[in-house]
Structure formats: C-alpha cells, structure tokens
XYZ file of C-alpha atoms in Angstrom:
672
model
C 119.709 103.578 99.344
C 118.615 102.917 95.757
C 120.611 100.215 94.028
C 120.613 101.866 90.572
C 121.090 99.663 87.540
C 121.087 101.847 84.451
C 121.262 105.593 83.859
C 118.476 107.895 84.970
C 118.376 110.373 82.111
C 117.139 113.935 82.674
C 113.575 114.453 81.509
C 112.375 117.463 79.626
C 108.886 117.183 81.083
C 108.023 119.083 84.253
C 105.979 116.151 85.474
C 106.603 112.402 85.401
C 105.034 109.377 87.046
C 106.865 106.373 88.479
C 105.496 103.044 89.662
C 106.646 101.842 93.080
C 106.209 98.157 94.028
C 106.633 97.315 97.725
C 106.823 93.487 97.681
C 106.609 91.654 101.007
C 106.369 87.914 101.602
C 102.579 87.599 101.609
C 101.296 90.841 100.108
C 102.367 93.936 98.233
C 101.620 97.639 97.843
C 101.509 99.562 94.586
C 102.417 103.264 94.696
C 102.293 105.936 92.000
C 104.903 108.660 92.503
C 104.520 111.971 90.712
C 107.682 114.040 90.146
C 106.836 117.686 89.656
C 108.943 120.844 89.939
C 111.799 118.979 91.601
C 109.566 117.380 94.262
C 108.081 113.913 94.659
C 104.576 113.097 95.869
C 102.488 109.950 96.164
C 99.484 110.185 93.843
C 97.915 106.843 94.722
C 98.527 103.798 96.866
C 96.823 100.383 96.847
C 97.488 97.148 98.701
C 97.095 93.813 96.922
C 97.281 90.189 98.029
C 99.115 87.346 96.347
C 96.908 84.694 94.782
C 99.673 82.063 94.938
C 102.660 83.594 96.694
C 105.325 85.021 94.373
C 104.551 82.398 91.683
C 101.633 84.448 90.295
C 103.254 87.828 90.938
C 102.976 88.939 87.302
C 99.198 88.404 87.193
C 98.680 90.071 90.564
C 100.694 93.173 89.612
C 98.986 93.317 86.209
C 95.587 93.532 87.937
C 96.995 96.197 90.259
C 98.233 98.291 87.320
C 94.778 98.198 85.723
C 93.288 99.728 88.892
C 96.037 102.309 89.390
C 96.166 103.454 85.755
C 92.385 103.747 85.642
C 92.396 105.672 88.942
C 95.113 108.172 87.959
C 95.012 108.067 84.152
C 98.803 107.604 84.207
C 100.888 105.386 81.933
C 103.330 103.529 84.186
C 106.624 102.073 82.972
C 109.592 103.278 85.051
C 109.502 101.147 88.190
C 111.285 101.320 91.547
C 111.109 98.250 93.816
C 111.019 98.261 97.636
C 112.090 95.146 99.547
C 112.487 93.982 103.116
C 115.965 92.738 103.939
C 114.878 89.089 103.895
C 114.593 89.368 100.099
C 118.217 90.546 99.758
C 121.244 88.250 100.090
C 123.226 89.730 102.990
C 126.588 88.632 101.522
C 126.229 89.662 97.872
C 123.733 92.500 98.266
C 121.667 91.047 95.415
C 118.087 89.812 95.299
C 117.816 86.164 96.337
C 117.452 83.804 93.397
C 113.882 82.610 94.057
C 112.569 86.138 94.451
C 114.657 87.408 91.541
C 113.100 84.938 89.100
C 109.618 86.217 89.942
C 110.691 89.874 89.628
C 112.507 89.151 86.347
C 109.382 87.524 84.892
C 107.263 90.424 86.138
C 109.509 93.042 84.480
C 109.653 91.156 81.192
C 105.976 90.243 80.821
C 104.590 93.647 81.857
C 107.235 95.567 79.857
C 108.356 97.588 82.871
C 111.567 99.622 83.008
C 113.314 98.711 86.309
C 115.208 101.588 87.923
C 116.510 99.600 90.899
C 115.438 98.779 94.431
C 115.427 100.357 97.877
C 115.722 98.440 101.142
C 112.947 99.530 103.475
C 115.351 99.676 106.435
C 117.364 102.411 104.651
C 114.204 104.432 104.041
C 113.033 104.143 107.665
C 116.478 105.109 108.960
C 116.681 108.133 106.639
C 113.252 109.400 107.703
C 113.989 109.006 111.437
C 117.297 110.866 111.134
C 115.622 113.671 109.204
C 112.918 113.985 111.874
C 115.297 113.918 114.847
C 118.074 115.911 113.220
C 120.769 113.770 114.813
C 122.587 110.487 114.284
C 120.641 107.536 115.662
C 121.770 104.812 118.050
C 119.087 102.142 118.088
C 117.969 98.684 117.009
C 115.697 98.613 113.946
C 113.339 95.651 114.099
C 111.769 94.710 110.745
C 108.897 92.226 111.055
C 107.656 90.422 107.956
C 105.155 87.545 107.840
C 107.706 84.734 108.283
C 111.007 86.532 108.977
C 112.427 88.967 111.490
C 115.397 91.248 110.651
C 117.400 93.253 113.218
C 119.779 96.117 112.446
C 122.201 97.619 114.958
C 122.473 101.346 114.192
C 125.425 103.283 115.611
C 125.956 106.966 114.792
C 123.317 106.774 112.083
C 124.838 103.798 110.253
C 123.835 100.137 110.177
C 126.770 98.205 111.631
C 125.342 94.709 112.130
C 122.223 92.889 111.009
C 120.613 89.481 111.386
C 117.598 87.866 109.690
C 115.943 84.835 111.285
C 112.728 82.905 110.688
C 109.804 83.860 112.928
C 108.137 81.370 115.261
C 104.936 81.716 117.280
C 106.942 83.296 120.131
C 108.449 86.669 119.202
C 110.316 86.983 122.525
C 112.125 83.679 121.956
C 113.110 84.823 118.457
C 114.476 88.146 119.722
C 116.303 86.536 122.644
C 118.109 84.192 120.253
C 119.087 87.071 117.985
C 120.127 89.416 120.834
C 122.326 86.725 122.372
C 124.130 86.363 119.037
C 124.610 90.107 118.565
C 125.610 91.062 122.125
C 128.874 89.146 121.732
C 129.834 91.511 118.888
C 128.507 94.891 120.025
C 126.805 96.580 122.968
C 123.065 96.674 122.208
C 121.385 100.116 122.246
C 118.461 100.309 124.665
C 116.122 101.737 122.041
C 114.064 99.430 119.782
C 112.196 100.785 116.745
C 109.628 98.443 115.150
C 108.044 98.676 111.705
C 105.977 96.487 109.406
C 103.421 98.915 107.834
C 100.764 97.297 110.105
C 99.652 97.657 113.735
C 102.417 96.429 116.071
C 100.913 97.385 119.453
C 100.740 93.735 120.573
C 104.382 93.037 119.706
C 105.527 96.251 121.406
C 103.626 95.319 124.577
C 105.293 91.902 124.671
C 108.771 93.426 124.351
C 108.152 96.070 127.028
C 106.646 93.617 129.513
C 109.409 91.007 129.125
C 112.133 90.902 131.806
C 115.290 91.126 129.740
C 118.553 89.837 131.149
C 121.002 92.527 132.253
C 123.558 90.851 130.002
C 121.368 91.811 127.002
C 120.208 95.287 128.041
C 121.858 97.264 130.818
C 118.644 99.249 131.273
C 115.015 98.655 130.321
C 114.758 99.145 126.530
C 112.541 101.896 125.110
C 110.217 100.601 122.369
C 108.832 102.757 119.547
C 106.664 101.979 116.523
C 107.070 103.553 113.093
C 103.571 104.238 111.775
C 102.359 102.919 108.435
C 102.288 106.412 106.916
C 105.852 107.118 108.084
C 107.172 103.959 106.397
C 105.771 105.121 103.062
C 106.965 108.671 103.704
C 110.479 107.268 104.149
C 110.247 105.348 100.867
C 109.126 108.505 99.081
C 111.905 110.572 100.726
C 114.769 108.262 99.711
C 113.403 107.696 96.212
C 112.991 111.451 95.684
C 116.560 112.148 96.836
C 117.987 109.519 94.490
C 115.906 110.681 91.518
C 117.049 114.267 92.045
C 120.669 113.191 92.420
C 120.521 111.367 89.058
C 123.193 108.903 90.261
C 124.076 106.039 87.856
C 125.327 102.765 89.286
C 126.156 100.102 86.715
C 126.365 101.210 83.098
C 124.742 99.111 80.401
C 128.046 97.808 79.066
C 129.203 96.863 82.557
C 126.138 94.780 83.531
C 127.003 91.111 83.461
C 124.481 88.704 82.065
C 122.680 86.540 84.610
C 123.318 88.628 87.741
C 120.410 89.056 90.121
C 120.203 92.800 89.624
C 117.392 94.947 88.297
C 118.914 96.562 85.249
C 118.459 97.062 81.564
C 120.041 93.662 80.896
C 118.791 90.670 82.901
C 119.824 87.598 80.952
C 119.119 89.626 77.804
C 115.349 89.732 78.400
C 114.757 93.442 78.947
C 115.641 95.938 76.232
C 117.405 99.226 76.726
C 114.993 101.472 74.859
C 112.094 103.043 76.722
C 108.593 102.326 75.401
C 107.372 104.716 72.665
C 105.149 107.590 73.682
C 101.789 107.234 71.928
C 99.673 110.266 71.015
C 96.620 110.740 73.175
C 93.314 109.741 71.645
C 90.858 112.638 71.168
C 87.913 112.689 73.527
C 84.672 111.334 72.144
C 81.589 113.597 71.980
C 78.015 112.737 71.063
C 76.777 114.298 67.846
C 73.769 113.964 65.602
C 74.176 111.407 62.833
C 74.595 112.890 59.399
C 71.667 112.212 57.047
C 72.291 111.469 53.393
C 71.376 114.164 50.936
C 68.657 112.955 48.603
C 68.378 114.122 45.020
C 64.957 113.792 43.420
C 65.275 113.094 39.753
C 62.588 112.376 37.183
C 61.645 108.796 37.493
C 63.473 108.518 40.864
C 60.484 108.398 43.188
C 61.715 105.092 44.607
C 64.870 106.856 45.778
C 62.807 109.634 47.342
C 60.631 107.190 49.208
C 63.699 105.280 50.397
C 65.163 108.477 51.803
C 61.948 109.330 53.613
C 61.888 105.817 55.049
C 65.456 106.089 56.270
C 64.770 109.406 57.959
C 61.658 108.029 59.636
C 63.502 104.934 60.785
C 66.335 106.997 62.210
C 63.948 109.318 64.059
C 62.103 106.308 65.425
C 65.341 104.692 66.669
C 66.455 107.914 68.328
C 63.094 108.306 70.048
C 63.002 104.643 71.062
C 66.552 104.213 72.358
C 68.145 107.663 72.909
C 65.436 110.082 74.005
C 65.035 109.859 77.852
C 63.692 112.085 80.620
C 63.566 112.221 84.417
C 60.607 114.046 85.978
C 60.827 114.781 89.703
C 57.535 116.017 91.162
C 57.330 117.702 94.568
C 54.136 117.413 96.584
C 53.064 119.182 99.800
C 53.698 117.557 103.192
C 52.358 117.745 106.731
C 54.761 117.863 109.677
C 54.614 115.009 112.210
C 56.088 115.195 115.729
C 54.429 112.726 118.084
C 55.170 109.952 120.591
C 53.725 106.467 120.116
C 53.816 103.571 122.598
C 53.353 99.933 121.733
C 53.313 96.644 123.656
C 53.847 93.232 122.049
C 52.776 90.100 123.954
C 53.589 86.424 123.413
C 51.064 86.250 120.557
C 52.783 89.045 118.667
C 49.894 91.501 118.425
C 49.421 93.905 115.519
C 53.161 94.614 115.250
C 55.133 91.469 116.175
C 58.615 91.940 117.641
C 60.907 89.276 116.193
C 64.431 88.104 116.987
C 67.478 86.961 115.051
C 70.948 85.878 116.111
C 74.367 86.142 114.556
C 77.729 84.837 115.713
C 80.799 87.082 115.755
C 84.318 85.654 116.237
C 86.401 87.780 118.612
C 89.775 87.646 120.331
C 91.725 89.744 122.830
C 95.170 89.582 124.447
C 96.377 91.245 127.653
C 99.361 91.345 129.964
C 98.880 89.121 133.032
C 98.489 90.645 136.514
C 98.923 87.584 138.746
C 102.166 86.707 140.488
C 103.453 83.685 142.394
C 106.726 82.555 143.927
C 108.471 79.518 142.493
C 111.701 77.846 143.534
C 113.267 75.002 145.508
C 113.401 73.950 149.156
C 116.663 73.751 151.044
C 117.836 70.214 151.896
C 120.604 68.545 153.875
C 121.573 66.201 156.722
C 121.287 66.744 160.483
C 122.406 64.759 163.501
C 119.685 64.114 166.103
C 120.829 63.988 169.769
C 119.056 61.998 172.526
C 119.897 62.685 176.224
C 117.032 60.509 177.499
C 117.659 57.188 179.225
C 115.624 55.405 176.573
C 115.943 55.327 172.803
C 113.610 57.634 170.878
C 112.009 57.202 167.438
C 111.001 60.247 165.456
C 108.631 59.594 162.548
C 108.923 60.939 159.015
C 107.548 64.491 158.771
C 108.482 65.468 162.328
C 109.151 69.234 162.399
C 112.562 70.728 163.220
C 112.704 74.467 163.956
C 115.317 77.194 164.038
C 113.817 80.606 164.778
C 111.110 81.034 162.095
C 112.495 78.378 159.772
C 110.986 74.919 159.766
C 112.200 71.628 158.315
C 110.770 68.115 158.276
C 112.362 64.688 158.540
C 112.577 62.860 155.223
C 112.454 59.422 156.964
C 111.819 57.760 160.325
C 114.845 57.880 162.614
C 115.583 55.999 165.849
C 118.094 57.607 168.219
C 119.819 55.410 170.860
C 119.492 56.250 174.564
C 122.138 58.142 176.442
C 125.301 56.184 177.240
C 126.762 56.387 180.764
C 130.476 55.872 181.312
C 132.838 56.515 184.214
C 136.207 58.154 184.270
C 139.279 56.810 186.097
C 138.313 58.999 188.999
C 134.892 57.337 189.045
C 133.094 60.432 187.617
C 129.935 59.693 185.639
C 129.879 60.826 181.947
C 126.563 60.913 180.018
C 127.084 60.630 176.231
C 123.933 61.327 174.139
C 122.663 58.902 171.543
C 123.129 60.129 167.945
C 121.542 59.361 164.578
C 121.778 61.079 161.179
C 118.756 61.814 159.009
C 117.941 63.952 155.951
C 115.680 66.975 156.295
C 113.840 69.303 153.852
C 112.640 72.867 154.437
C 108.881 73.336 154.583
C 109.045 76.481 152.389
C 110.969 77.406 149.264
C 113.617 80.095 149.411
C 117.257 80.757 150.071
C 116.473 81.433 153.761
C 116.672 77.681 154.338
C 120.316 77.525 153.215
C 121.768 77.400 156.760
C 125.425 77.164 157.662
C 126.746 74.111 159.487
C 126.479 74.012 163.251
C 122.904 75.352 163.338
C 120.874 73.932 166.244
C 117.251 72.814 165.774
C 114.515 72.039 168.276
C 112.376 68.971 167.549
C 108.587 69.297 167.587
C 107.262 70.045 171.077
C 109.903 67.914 172.809
C 112.156 69.285 175.513
C 115.200 70.915 173.980
C 117.304 69.638 176.902
C 116.564 66.028 175.938
C 116.252 66.163 172.175
C 117.734 68.465 169.542
C 119.487 68.322 166.155
C 122.563 69.959 164.650
C 123.643 70.019 160.989
C 127.284 69.118 160.606
C 127.264 70.332 156.993
C 125.462 73.306 155.476
C 121.895 73.009 154.159
C 121.618 74.108 150.525
C 119.492 74.200 147.378
C 116.895 76.695 148.568
C 115.798 79.326 145.990
C 112.806 81.546 145.205
C 111.720 83.975 142.487
C 108.469 85.686 141.569
C 106.858 85.104 138.140
C 103.801 86.460 136.343
C 100.758 84.186 136.284
C 97.232 84.204 134.952
C 94.909 85.650 137.587
C 91.123 85.374 137.769
C 91.038 89.116 137.191
C 92.838 88.622 133.852
C 90.227 86.140 132.625
C 87.361 88.394 133.724
C 88.918 91.421 132.036
C 89.410 89.475 128.802
C 85.748 88.456 128.759
C 84.711 92.057 129.371
C 87.029 93.295 126.605
C 85.673 90.751 124.115
C 82.065 91.695 124.919
C 82.851 95.423 124.675
C 84.494 94.886 121.295
C 81.514 92.868 120.094
C 79.171 95.678 121.170
C 81.250 98.096 119.128
C 81.579 95.845 116.072
C 78.165 94.240 115.783
C 76.369 97.269 114.180
C 78.718 96.947 111.192
C 78.024 93.192 111.066
C 74.306 93.883 111.100
C 74.609 96.105 108.032
C 75.821 93.124 106.035
C 73.576 90.461 107.590
C 70.348 92.244 108.582
C 67.474 92.798 106.136
C 67.053 96.395 104.999
C 63.341 96.058 105.811
C 64.090 95.577 109.518
C 63.930 98.276 112.191
C 66.298 97.103 114.926
C 65.422 97.772 118.563
C 68.905 98.449 119.927
C 68.086 98.695 123.683
C 66.947 95.043 123.694
C 70.040 93.629 121.968
C 71.637 90.784 123.955
C 75.333 89.900 123.660
C 76.699 86.719 125.247
C 79.834 84.614 125.076
C 79.073 81.244 123.480
C 82.500 79.598 123.271
C 85.695 80.577 125.059
C 89.208 79.308 124.588
C 91.985 80.709 126.797
C 95.619 80.364 125.738
C 96.654 79.776 129.383
C 95.066 78.181 132.435
C 94.230 80.010 135.657
C 97.396 80.256 137.769
C 99.677 79.195 134.880
C 102.954 81.062 134.509
C 102.702 83.491 131.562
C 103.488 87.091 130.631
C 100.306 87.409 128.572
C 97.060 85.529 128.048
C 94.669 85.488 125.074
C 90.987 84.716 124.711
C 89.476 83.468 121.475
C 85.701 83.381 121.641
C 82.478 83.314 119.692
C 80.008 86.010 120.663
C 76.303 85.465 119.987
C 74.355 88.671 119.326
C 70.581 88.366 119.595
C 68.757 91.427 118.270
C 65.080 92.365 118.253
C 63.369 94.020 115.297
C 60.053 94.870 113.679
C 59.247 94.666 109.989
C 59.533 98.143 108.434
C 56.497 97.728 106.156
C 54.339 96.475 109.032
C 55.640 99.284 111.253
C 54.591 102.051 108.850
C 51.190 100.413 108.368
C 50.872 100.427 112.164
C 51.905 104.106 112.291
C 49.444 104.977 109.532
C 46.581 103.562 111.591
C 47.804 105.130 114.851
C 48.294 108.626 113.374
C 45.456 108.729 110.840
C 43.663 111.503 112.715
C 46.864 113.552 112.866
C 47.957 113.270 109.228
C 44.461 113.429 107.705
C 43.124 111.830 104.545
C 45.053 111.957 101.297
C 48.442 111.718 103.034
C 50.620 108.736 103.929
C 53.758 107.998 105.897
C 56.943 107.036 104.075
C 60.226 105.651 105.427
C 62.011 108.312 103.367
C 60.331 111.235 105.108
C 59.444 109.869 108.575
C 62.154 109.042 111.090
C 61.204 106.841 114.082
C 63.457 106.973 117.160
C 63.269 104.556 120.090
C 63.063 106.480 123.364
C 62.799 103.423 125.598
C 62.349 99.668 125.228
C 61.761 97.102 127.973
C 61.189 93.371 128.087
C 59.257 91.912 131.019
C 58.561 88.195 130.656
C 56.782 87.854 127.314
C 55.720 91.486 126.992
C 57.896 93.981 125.114
C 57.056 97.662 125.531
C 58.497 100.256 123.151
C 58.157 104.041 123.302
C 58.710 105.695 119.911
C 59.344 109.312 119.008
C 58.023 109.959 115.484
C 59.215 113.007 113.533
C 59.156 113.935 109.861
C 56.545 114.676 107.219
C 53.476 112.922 105.886
C 53.470 112.961 102.073
C 50.481 113.493 99.791
C 49.241 110.251 98.251
C 49.845 110.084 94.508
C 49.048 107.222 92.127
C 52.301 107.123 90.164
C 50.957 104.397 87.834
C 48.162 106.659 86.578
C 50.295 109.833 86.558
C 53.191 108.527 84.442
C 51.218 107.940 81.173
C 50.009 111.534 81.330
C 53.604 112.813 81.283
C 54.446 111.382 77.849
C 55.051 113.766 74.923
C 54.526 116.911 77.002
C 56.349 120.223 76.826
C 57.582 121.927 79.980
C 54.586 124.284 80.007
C 52.118 121.437 79.576
C 53.740 119.536 82.441
C 53.524 122.548 84.743
C 49.817 123.054 84.021
C 49.020 119.340 84.446
C 50.891 118.860 87.723
C 49.711 122.105 89.303
C 46.025 121.963 88.385
C 45.281 118.228 88.446
C 47.657 116.999 91.180
C 48.271 120.111 93.328
C 52.059 119.633 93.048
C 54.213 122.361 94.585
C 56.929 122.053 91.918
C 58.830 119.798 89.567
C 62.164 119.410 87.776
C 62.696 118.075 84.271
C 65.905 116.609 82.827
C 65.892 115.516 79.145
C 68.635 113.677 77.238
C 70.024 114.415 74.742
C 69.944 118.101 75.622
C 69.594 119.251 72.033
C 66.630 120.528 70.027
C 64.135 119.398 69.112
C 64.283 116.428 71.520
C 64.826 118.610 74.601
C 61.556 120.458 73.952
C 59.240 117.594 74.952
C 59.241 114.395 77.005
C 59.619 110.970 75.313
C 56.596 109.106 73.984
C 57.886 105.761 75.207
C 56.853 105.080 78.818
C 59.990 103.103 79.713
C 62.134 106.103 78.690
C 60.512 108.326 81.329
C 61.577 108.040 84.951
C 59.104 109.456 87.482
C 60.363 110.421 90.955
C 57.874 111.402 93.678
C 59.368 113.727 96.291
C 58.379 116.357 98.812
C 59.453 119.828 99.835
C 60.098 119.620 103.589
C-alpha cells in the first residue's frame, strides 16, 4: 500500500493531476494521473532511460517532465513513487540509502511534493484479487534487471519474501530461493510473473524445467501479468489511497534524516505547496497600431516622416507576413496496363541493381532431443574351470545372464580341475577358481544383480566354464535428459530466417533510398554467421541461436523507371501528359531471375497528369485577385479547378496574392 508521509488535504477542485514515477534499476516510467469526480485515470505515460544509472536521475526526470507537461499542459508537483521491492529495505521498510539519496536530490531540485511510495508487488496483488474476487494463494515473482524478488502469498497476504541477485541462469536463481523458502512454508503451485515487459521466454523456462517433488508437489502453473495490468494495479491502489485520505506520519512526528518520502527529509523540502500562478492569456495576431500624425503649419517634415513609416510598415508586412498557397488541379487520363521488361547482364534501358544489408537476429527454443545417461553396474565374480587344463580368459571377454552382459576388466587365468580321492577311494573333481572384476556393457540399474547369480562365459561350454558373483553387483543407474537435436538446430535456423523476412521491410525503410523501387519477389535472405549456445547432442533444456542474416534486395531507380514507362506508354497517354510517382502506382505481378536475365511483369494503374511548366506559371500568379486567378488558370492553362489560401486572413491582404515570389507556394495536383 501507499507509505504516506504527510497529510493529503482535501482539494476544492473537481480535477487534479498527480505525477507518478515508476523507478526501476535501469529505466523508469513517468505517469500523469488525473483525479476527477472521485475517480482516477492515467492521462499520459512515457518510458525513459537512465543516462548514468540513478546518479543522473534528476536530469533524466527533468527531461521527462518537460515532455509530459508539454503533452498534457498540466503543472505537476504532487508526486507518488512506485518501487520494486529491491529498492526497499526488507527489515526497516524504508528506501535503501543509495536509492534514497537520489530520490531526495530529485525531490529537492525539481521542487516536487512527495506523497509517498507504493510497492509494485502490493499493486499487482490488489489487482489480481479484485479480478478473481477471492483470496490468492500463489508465488509472486518480480523480475528486475539485476534482482529477483519472490513473495509467498497465502489467503491474499504476503507471508514471506526473498530478494536475490539475478545471474544468467534464472532456473538456478529460483531453485536457490525455493530451497530456502520450502523449509519455512509449503510452496503454492501457482507462479505469477511480472516485470512490465515480455516474459514469455522466462515462463517457458520455468514450465519446461523438471522441478523436484520436494519443491513442488505438482507441476506449477505459470502466469504472466501483462504490462497494462501492472500499470492498472498501480492506478487502482493509488486511487484507493487518495480517496481514503489516510495520513501516516504527521509533520511534527517525522524525524530528521530518515529514509522516508515526507515533507521533512533532512530539512530540505518545505511544507508549503507551490503557489498557483495565474494563467497567461492566449496570444492573438493583430494589426500593429499606426501613430496618429498631426499636420501643423511648418510641420511638413513630420508629415513626410509619417508617410515614410506607413510605407515601410506596409512593405515589411508584404515582404515578411503576406503569404499564399495556390493549389491548381489539372485534368488526368486513366492508365491501366501491363508492362513486361527483361534486364540482361549489361543492364539494358532499365538496369536492375542490388544492395545488401545485415540484420542481427536471435531465437531460443525448448530442446526436443533426449538421451539416457547414467552408470554401469560393477562388481567381482568367481570364474570356475572344470577342464583338465588351466584356462586364460582375456580382458573384455563377455559374461552373460539372460539378456544382461558384462565384460572382464582384466585378464584372468583359472587353474585346472583338481582331482582328489576320498577314504573310500572315490574320485572328487574340484574346479579351479579365480576372482576377477567385471563391468556391465550397458548403463542402468538392471545390472545391479544379487549375489549368487550365475553367468555363462562367451561361447564356451557352460558345463566347463562359468562364473558366479559371491557379492552383489552395484552402481548401475540410468535417467533420461533433454538434449539438443538436429531438428532443434534446423528449426532455429528456420525461425531466424522467418523473423528476418518479417522484419527486413522495416529495416529497408530506414536504409533504402526513397528513389528505389524494390522488387520483393527477388529478395534473397541467407544466414551469414551462426552461433549456437549449445552443441548438437549436448544436454540442455533450451538452445539459442544468435545469427547475422544478410538480405540482398533487387531494385530499379524510380526516376529511370518512370522515364522508361513514359516511353513505353507514350501512345496510350498521348502528348501533353506525363507520368508521376504520385499518381501512378506500379505493382509487380511476377519477377524471375534466370542466369543473368531478370524478367519483370508490371501492372500499371493510375492517372497521367497534364504537363505544366510551374516555373513559368508561378510569376503569373503574383498580385492577382481570386477572379483574376480563375480566369488565368482556366483560359490559359485549362485547369479544372484551384484552391487559394492567404495569410493573414484579413483585408486588404486577403484580397490578392503576394507580390513576392518566395511568399507564394504553388502546388500542382490532379482531380482523379
């Protein structure tokens, strides 16, 4: 809510303007609020950047006020501040010292009247609860340039909050913060993001991340508060507090030196509001008053001086003040015809030329590839030999149990069978034994076998050779992770090219010559440099592509094109008429490039305009009345009409055109 510092006194006016300053770490927004008939509305809103962080805040806001006051014609003094939570000390509830010094200097130097400040998180929470009509249970996530603030909201109230510095990895930042908060409270599975900018990328990262069940019991739902809703929330809370007229700290109770926005901040800001100045009367043009001349005997010199002054004044008015715009309309002839043209390697009559421009582009997407990662099971087995001769098994020999396979870590030599006799002279064959370490061929927990498992060895007879593990095999594990697939890289390239195709027309408006007619069907767009944030097959939840796109466009010179059209359509338009880019509109129906030959099919529509020599016509317009102009233009130039605008619009100057050529503007036009 608003942290009021001073009394908001009732106003007798039905309408009052307030200045709102939303100050973030790297930029700010100026807002003009208009209070009228008990309601609050935003009259104007303008973003502004910081020229040197908060150090030059006073100069930056001063420039902003010039724009806003000129735009709305409002005199702005009473000021409400809006801050993210990283500007406020969480323990004291006051503005942090470094920020406070800048705000204090701003208030003093610009003679603003500070009403207090509103935390943006309070405004967002109030707006959401008003929209949903119920108490919220969620996590508010406030993202500034360098800081991230989280608020745990239970039953519509903020119960816990944390502010941490942002790194390049938002997921790591949130994981650290969630792990701190989960020990104190169960985290709601609803995240609401805001930053008065587009947060689609951040929301996608949060949704796609596999959160631990110890953080969220179920997959969290992620929502974004739109830019307009953030400002609507600020307006809502400010309006409610203004209407409530709630004082916080009275003037006598404000302690000197505290970091609060009040009427006393170290004694620098006075308590009295600025005086209301009377409005200046609007200025209107009027004829200069001439001095009254009295002719007395022997005062001819005074008479002549008066005549000279009058003549000089009339001359100055005619030379500098008296102006006219004459717009003459001439007949046209309709044109609707197709024209084809081919340009070879030598250029021809109408050369087709090329230019290139480079557009930086970047795209990010969620990865589609997957792969299994993990460890192989390991352990020790005992190899048995029932053959009469010792047997050596080399490193890498395969041991099998059903579909599971293991390999020997080292060479192993197993002694031959040992024959002994019992007291009753019965023969006993004891197999040779040797221990050796083995490793599973594949990763996964399937290789974690209990002790006593029997293995066959390679293709050898299981009656002569086999192995048994006397202790369990362990260490096997496997999990599936997201990786960068070839499809991801291809889709990124396609997305970058598609974006370049969409953006390059706007780039051309700033880089292309206005005398160029661009042949869009021949435009070529290619990737020149690519830089992927991850390698193919690398483990990642998302991958980005930063690239430079080279756009090569084809064009013809507009002046040369209309000269070409004039010669091609001379029989159609007839003599005495010409083609103008203002009245003729060429459209490319088809364009093809085969080797060095470019073929273009044009559709030409519009009107051919009568040829008029403006240089010879303009001198004939000087010092003419409206009737004289009509007769001249109709009889001598076959004009179909004209308009005349004379300044100043007062007799006798509005009865005739100026005598000075530079004071007359001639516009040639046509009636289509």
